[in-house]
């Protein structure tokens, strides 16, 4: 088991149980107690969990969005496949409004190699698109970055979005269901997503299957307003069928 795999397993175990001891995590992973202590220190430094003597506890309350550092470790290969499928839907020369989140960050890594114009709505994606010069044209919006996430929100972000018109908006989500549509945990994030949908000719939602069938606090848009959904093959079949019935083109990878 690699360090990354072990960290993902530890983070998930602590998140699911609420807390775990070093002994429990050592038995779960097969690693030594010394290694587990180093792992917990590293994860605590990233804001994934909270250390206590002999173990660690989750920082999450029910209904809250998991920290970016934790989400970045989950379903990595699925997110990369989803990102590739999203990019296949985007033609050269398009203008793209790119949402925040870990899946959209994978989309940014691919779009920087394409002759497209991209306005990313997060600082991590701005850095990805700006650090490696390529054929993509980067537009940097205004806004106030959310702590740890780097998502750009507020009146400056909304003004940047409303001043332009885009071919495609690529959105992530916190929850997505045919019944409740696209939802978010953060009210400011939901407002930005609504503005992105209004500013684009089509809306593509990129999300791993873990978000399907879930509903977060703030409603963004109904299923009927989403033109395309790209997810992985573990997505619930009944949800995908309901989206297709609502007129959303569904791609599973």
Short mmCIF file of C-alpha atoms in Angstrom, two decimals:
data_model
loop_
_atom_site.label_atom_id
_atom_site.label_comp_id
_atom_site.label_asym_id
_atom_site.label_seq_id
_atom_site.Cartn_x
_atom_site.Cartn_y
_atom_site.Cartn_z
CA UNK A 1 0.00 0.00 0.00
CA UNK A 2 1.40 3.36 -1.02
CA UNK A 3 1.49 6.37 1.31
CA UNK A 4 -1.27 8.04 -0.73
CA UNK A 5 -3.50 4.97 -0.52
CA UNK A 6 -2.87 4.67 3.21
CA UNK A 7 -3.69 8.35 3.78
CA UNK A 8 -6.94 7.97 1.83
CA UNK A 9 -7.93 4.90 3.85
CA UNK A 10 -7.10 6.60 7.16
CA UNK A 11 -8.99 9.77 6.25
CA UNK A 12 -12.06 7.79 5.20
CA UNK A 13 -11.98 5.62 8.33
CA UNK A 14 -11.78 8.63 10.64
CA UNK A 15 -14.48 10.42 8.69
CA UNK A 16 -16.87 7.44 8.77
CA UNK A 17 -16.34 6.55 12.44
CA UNK A 18 -15.90 10.09 13.78
CA UNK A 19 -12.60 9.10 15.41
CA UNK A 20 -10.04 6.31 15.44
CA UNK A 21 -7.06 5.30 17.53
CA UNK A 22 -3.55 4.66 16.30
CA UNK A 23 -3.99 0.98 17.17
CA UNK A 24 -7.18 0.71 15.14
CA UNK A 25 -5.64 2.42 12.12
CA UNK A 26 -2.50 0.28 12.32
CA UNK A 27 -4.68 -2.86 12.25
CA UNK A 28 -6.70 -1.44 9.35
CA UNK A 29 -3.73 -0.54 7.17
CA UNK A 30 -1.13 -3.09 8.26
CA UNK A 31 1.33 -0.25 8.95
CA UNK A 32 3.34 0.27 12.13
CA UNK A 33 2.07 2.55 14.89
CA UNK A 34 4.99 4.91 14.25
CA UNK A 35 4.01 5.18 10.59
CA UNK A 36 0.37 5.84 11.52
CA UNK A 37 1.40 8.63 13.89
CA UNK A 38 3.39 10.28 11.09
CA UNK A 39 0.42 9.84 8.74
CA UNK A 40 -1.94 11.47 11.24
CA UNK A 41 0.43 14.39 11.76
CA UNK A 42 0.62 14.93 7.99
CA UNK A 43 -3.16 14.74 7.53
CA UNK A 44 -3.75 17.08 10.48
CA UNK A 45 -1.37 19.62 8.92
CA UNK A 46 -3.48 19.50 5.74
CA UNK A 47 -6.71 20.15 7.64
CA UNK A 48 -8.12 16.69 6.91
CA UNK A 49 -8.55 15.64 10.57
CA UNK A 50 -7.75 16.65 14.16
CA UNK A 51 -5.08 14.91 16.21
CA UNK A 52 -5.51 13.84 19.80
CA UNK A 53 -3.21 11.76 21.96
CA UNK A 54 -3.36 8.20 20.64
CA UNK A 55 -5.52 8.89 17.58
CA UNK A 56 -7.49 11.40 15.54
CA UNK A 57 -11.03 12.70 15.09
CA UNK A 58 -12.95 14.11 12.17
CA UNK A 59 -13.38 17.84 11.62
CA UNK A 60 -16.63 17.31 9.76
CA UNK A 61 -20.10 17.95 11.06
CA UNK A 62 -23.06 16.36 9.35
CA UNK A 63 -24.09 18.34 6.29
CA UNK A 64 -20.75 20.11 5.85
CA UNK A 65 -18.58 19.91 2.77
CA UNK A 66 -15.47 17.75 3.28
CA UNK A 67 -12.19 19.70 3.22
CA UNK A 68 -10.53 20.19 -0.18
CA UNK A 69 -7.46 18.23 0.96
CA UNK A 70 -9.65 15.23 1.78
CA UNK A 71 -11.71 15.42 -1.42
CA UNK A 72 -8.53 15.65 -3.48
CA UNK A 73 -7.63 12.15 -2.28
CA UNK A 74 -10.96 10.54 -3.11
CA UNK A 75 -11.88 8.84 -6.40
CA UNK A 76 -8.77 10.26 -8.10
CA UNK A 77 -8.76 7.92 -11.10
CA UNK A 78 -12.50 8.35 -11.64
CA UNK A 79 -12.11 12.14 -11.58
CA UNK A 80 -9.36 11.94 -14.20
CA UNK A 81 -11.55 9.82 -16.47
CA UNK A 82 -14.42 12.24 -15.98
CA UNK A 83 -12.16 15.20 -16.79
CA UNK A 84 -11.02 13.54 -20.03
CA UNK A 85 -14.63 12.89 -21.06
CA UNK A 86 -15.62 16.49 -20.26
CA UNK A 87 -12.76 17.81 -22.39
CA UNK A 88 -13.89 15.58 -25.26
CA UNK A 89 -17.17 17.52 -25.24
CA UNK A 90 -15.37 20.85 -25.64
CA UNK A 91 -14.31 21.92 -29.13
CA UNK A 92 -11.19 23.92 -29.97
CA UNK A 93 -11.89 27.63 -29.88
CA UNK A 94 -14.61 27.42 -27.23
CA UNK A 95 -14.88 29.76 -24.26
CA UNK A 96 -15.22 27.81 -21.01
CA UNK A 97 -16.30 28.91 -17.54
CA UNK A 98 -14.71 26.39 -15.15
CA UNK A 99 -16.10 25.85 -11.66
CA UNK A 100 -14.12 25.19 -8.48
CA UNK A 101 -13.61 21.75 -6.92
CA UNK A 102 -11.31 18.78 -7.31
CA UNK A 103 -12.91 17.31 -10.44
CA UNK A 104 -12.86 20.67 -12.23
CA UNK A 105 -9.20 21.02 -11.24
CA UNK A 106 -8.51 17.86 -13.24
CA UNK A 107 -10.38 19.44 -16.17
CA UNK A 108 -8.11 22.50 -15.88
CA UNK A 109 -5.00 20.31 -16.20
CA UNK A 110 -6.27 19.01 -19.54
CA UNK A 111 -7.68 22.25 -20.91
CA UNK A 112 -4.35 24.05 -20.55
CA UNK A 113 -3.13 21.95 -23.49
CA UNK A 114 -6.08 22.98 -25.69
CA UNK A 115 -6.65 26.10 -27.84
CA UNK A 116 -9.59 27.30 -25.73
CA UNK A 117 -10.35 30.33 -23.57
CA UNK A 118 -10.88 29.44 -19.90
CA UNK A 119 -12.04 31.49 -16.92
CA UNK A 120 -11.53 29.34 -13.83
CA UNK A 121 -13.44 30.12 -10.65
CA UNK A 122 -10.80 28.90 -8.20
CA UNK A 123 -7.23 29.86 -7.33
CA UNK A 124 -5.89 26.28 -7.72
CA UNK A 125 -7.20 26.16 -11.31
CA UNK A 126 -5.83 29.66 -12.03
CA UNK A 127 -2.40 28.42 -10.93
CA UNK A 128 -2.66 25.25 -13.02
CA UNK A 129 -3.60 27.19 -16.15
CA UNK A 130 -1.11 29.99 -15.53
CA UNK A 131 1.99 28.07 -14.44
CA UNK A 132 2.39 26.03 -17.62
CA UNK A 133 2.22 28.22 -20.74
CA UNK A 134 0.28 26.50 -23.50
CA UNK A 135 -2.29 27.12 -26.21
CA UNK A 136 -5.07 27.89 -23.69
CA UNK A 137 -6.00 31.53 -23.05
CA UNK A 138 -6.49 32.27 -19.35
CA UNK A 139 -8.99 34.84 -18.08
CA UNK A 140 -8.65 35.60 -14.35
CA UNK A 141 -11.87 36.68 -12.61
CA UNK A 142 -12.19 38.79 -9.49
CA UNK A 143 -13.61 37.53 -6.24
CA UNK A 144 -12.81 36.56 -2.69
CA UNK A 145 -11.30 33.07 -2.30
CA UNK A 146 -12.93 30.77 0.24
CA UNK A 147 -10.54 29.56 2.93
CA UNK A 148 -8.74 26.24 2.10
CA UNK A 149 -10.89 25.78 -1.02
CA UNK A 150 -9.73 28.75 -3.07
CA UNK A 151 -13.15 29.03 -4.77
CA UNK A 152 -13.83 32.60 -5.90
CA UNK A 153 -17.09 34.10 -4.64
CA UNK A 154 -18.63 37.48 -3.90
CA UNK A 155 -19.67 40.50 -5.97
CA UNK A 156 -16.42 40.74 -7.93
CA UNK A 157 -16.70 37.11 -9.04
CA UNK A 158 -20.33 37.64 -10.02
CA UNK A 159 -19.44 40.80 -11.94
CA UNK A 160 -16.71 38.95 -13.85
CA UNK A 161 -19.12 36.20 -14.82
CA UNK A 162 -22.01 38.45 -15.82
CA UNK A 163 -19.76 40.64 -18.00
CA UNK A 164 -19.10 37.75 -20.41
CA UNK A 165 -20.88 35.00 -22.34
CA UNK A 166 -19.42 31.51 -22.56
CA UNK A 167 -19.94 28.54 -24.82
CA UNK A 168 -19.77 26.06 -21.95
CA UNK A 169 -19.94 26.17 -18.17
CA UNK A 170 -18.33 23.14 -16.52
CA UNK A 171 -19.69 22.79 -12.99
CA UNK A 172 -18.87 20.60 -10.05
CA UNK A 173 -21.35 19.90 -7.28
CA UNK A 174 -21.80 18.87 -3.67
CA UNK A 175 -25.00 17.00 -4.35
CA UNK A 176 -26.88 16.04 -7.50
CA UNK A 177 -30.18 14.25 -7.92
CA UNK A 178 -32.91 14.19 -10.51
CA UNK A 179 -35.42 15.21 -7.85
CA UNK A 180 -33.54 18.15 -6.30
CA UNK A 181 -31.16 19.01 -9.13
CA UNK A 182 -27.75 20.57 -8.54
CA UNK A 183 -27.05 21.61 -4.93
CA UNK A 184 -24.20 23.11 -2.91
CA UNK A 185 -23.26 23.37 0.77
CA UNK A 186 -22.15 27.02 0.63
CA UNK A 187 -24.65 29.78 -0.20
CA UNK A 188 -22.05 31.99 -1.90
CA UNK A 189 -20.87 29.03 -3.98
CA UNK A 190 -24.46 28.33 -5.01
CA UNK A 191 -24.86 31.94 -6.15
CA UNK A 192 -21.73 31.71 -8.31
CA UNK A 193 -22.93 28.46 -9.87
CA UNK A 194 -26.30 30.03 -10.72
CA UNK A 195 -24.52 32.95 -12.39
CA UNK A 196 -22.32 30.52 -14.34
CA UNK A 197 -25.36 28.70 -15.71
CA UNK A 198 -26.95 32.00 -16.73
CA UNK A 199 -23.77 33.12 -18.53
CA UNK A 200 -23.25 29.98 -20.64
CA UNK A 201 -24.95 28.50 -23.69
CA UNK A 202 -24.73 25.01 -22.20
CA UNK A 203 -24.00 23.54 -18.78
CA UNK A 204 -21.94 20.39 -18.24
CA UNK A 205 -21.83 18.87 -14.75
CA UNK A 206 -18.71 16.86 -13.88
CA UNK A 207 -19.02 14.75 -10.75
CA UNK A 208 -18.00 11.39 -9.36
CA UNK A 209 -20.73 8.90 -8.47
CA UNK A 210 -20.45 9.64 -4.75
CA UNK A 211 -22.37 12.90 -5.27
CA UNK A 212 -25.25 11.29 -7.20
CA UNK A 213 -28.47 10.88 -5.28
CA UNK A 214 -27.32 13.31 -2.59
CA UNK A 215 -28.77 16.73 -1.76
CA UNK A 216 -26.83 19.58 -0.15
CA UNK A 217 -28.16 22.68 1.59
CA UNK A 218 -28.48 25.26 -1.20
CA UNK A 219 -30.32 24.53 -4.42
CA UNK A 220 -28.57 25.75 -7.58
CA UNK A 221 -30.61 24.50 -10.55
CA UNK A 222 -33.14 21.82 -11.50
CA UNK A 223 -32.12 18.78 -13.51
CA UNK A 224 -33.92 20.14 -16.58
CA UNK A 225 -31.44 23.03 -16.85
CA UNK A 226 -28.40 20.74 -17.17
CA UNK A 227 -27.41 19.89 -20.72
CA UNK A 228 -24.86 17.15 -19.96
CA UNK A 229 -23.71 15.05 -17.01
CA UNK A 230 -20.37 13.25 -16.93
CA UNK A 231 -19.82 10.77 -14.10
CA UNK A 232 -18.26 7.36 -13.44
CA UNK A 233 -19.67 3.89 -13.96
CA UNK A 234 -20.55 3.43 -10.26
CA UNK A 235 -23.30 6.04 -10.50
CA UNK A 236 -26.80 4.80 -9.52
CA UNK A 237 -28.56 3.59 -12.66
CA UNK A 238 -31.93 4.95 -11.53
CA UNK A 239 -30.51 8.45 -11.12
CA UNK A 240 -28.89 8.37 -14.55
CA UNK A 241 -32.12 7.17 -16.13
CA UNK A 242 -34.03 9.99 -14.46
CA UNK A 243 -31.55 12.58 -15.76
CA UNK A 244 -31.85 11.20 -19.26
CA UNK A 245 -35.63 11.37 -18.98
CA UNK A 246 -35.26 15.04 -18.01
CA UNK A 247 -33.32 15.68 -21.22
CA UNK A 248 -29.76 15.61 -19.83
CA UNK A 249 -27.16 13.81 -21.97
CA UNK A 250 -25.39 11.33 -19.66
CA UNK A 251 -21.85 10.00 -20.09
CA UNK A 252 -20.45 7.33 -17.75
CA UNK A 253 -16.71 6.60 -17.80
#
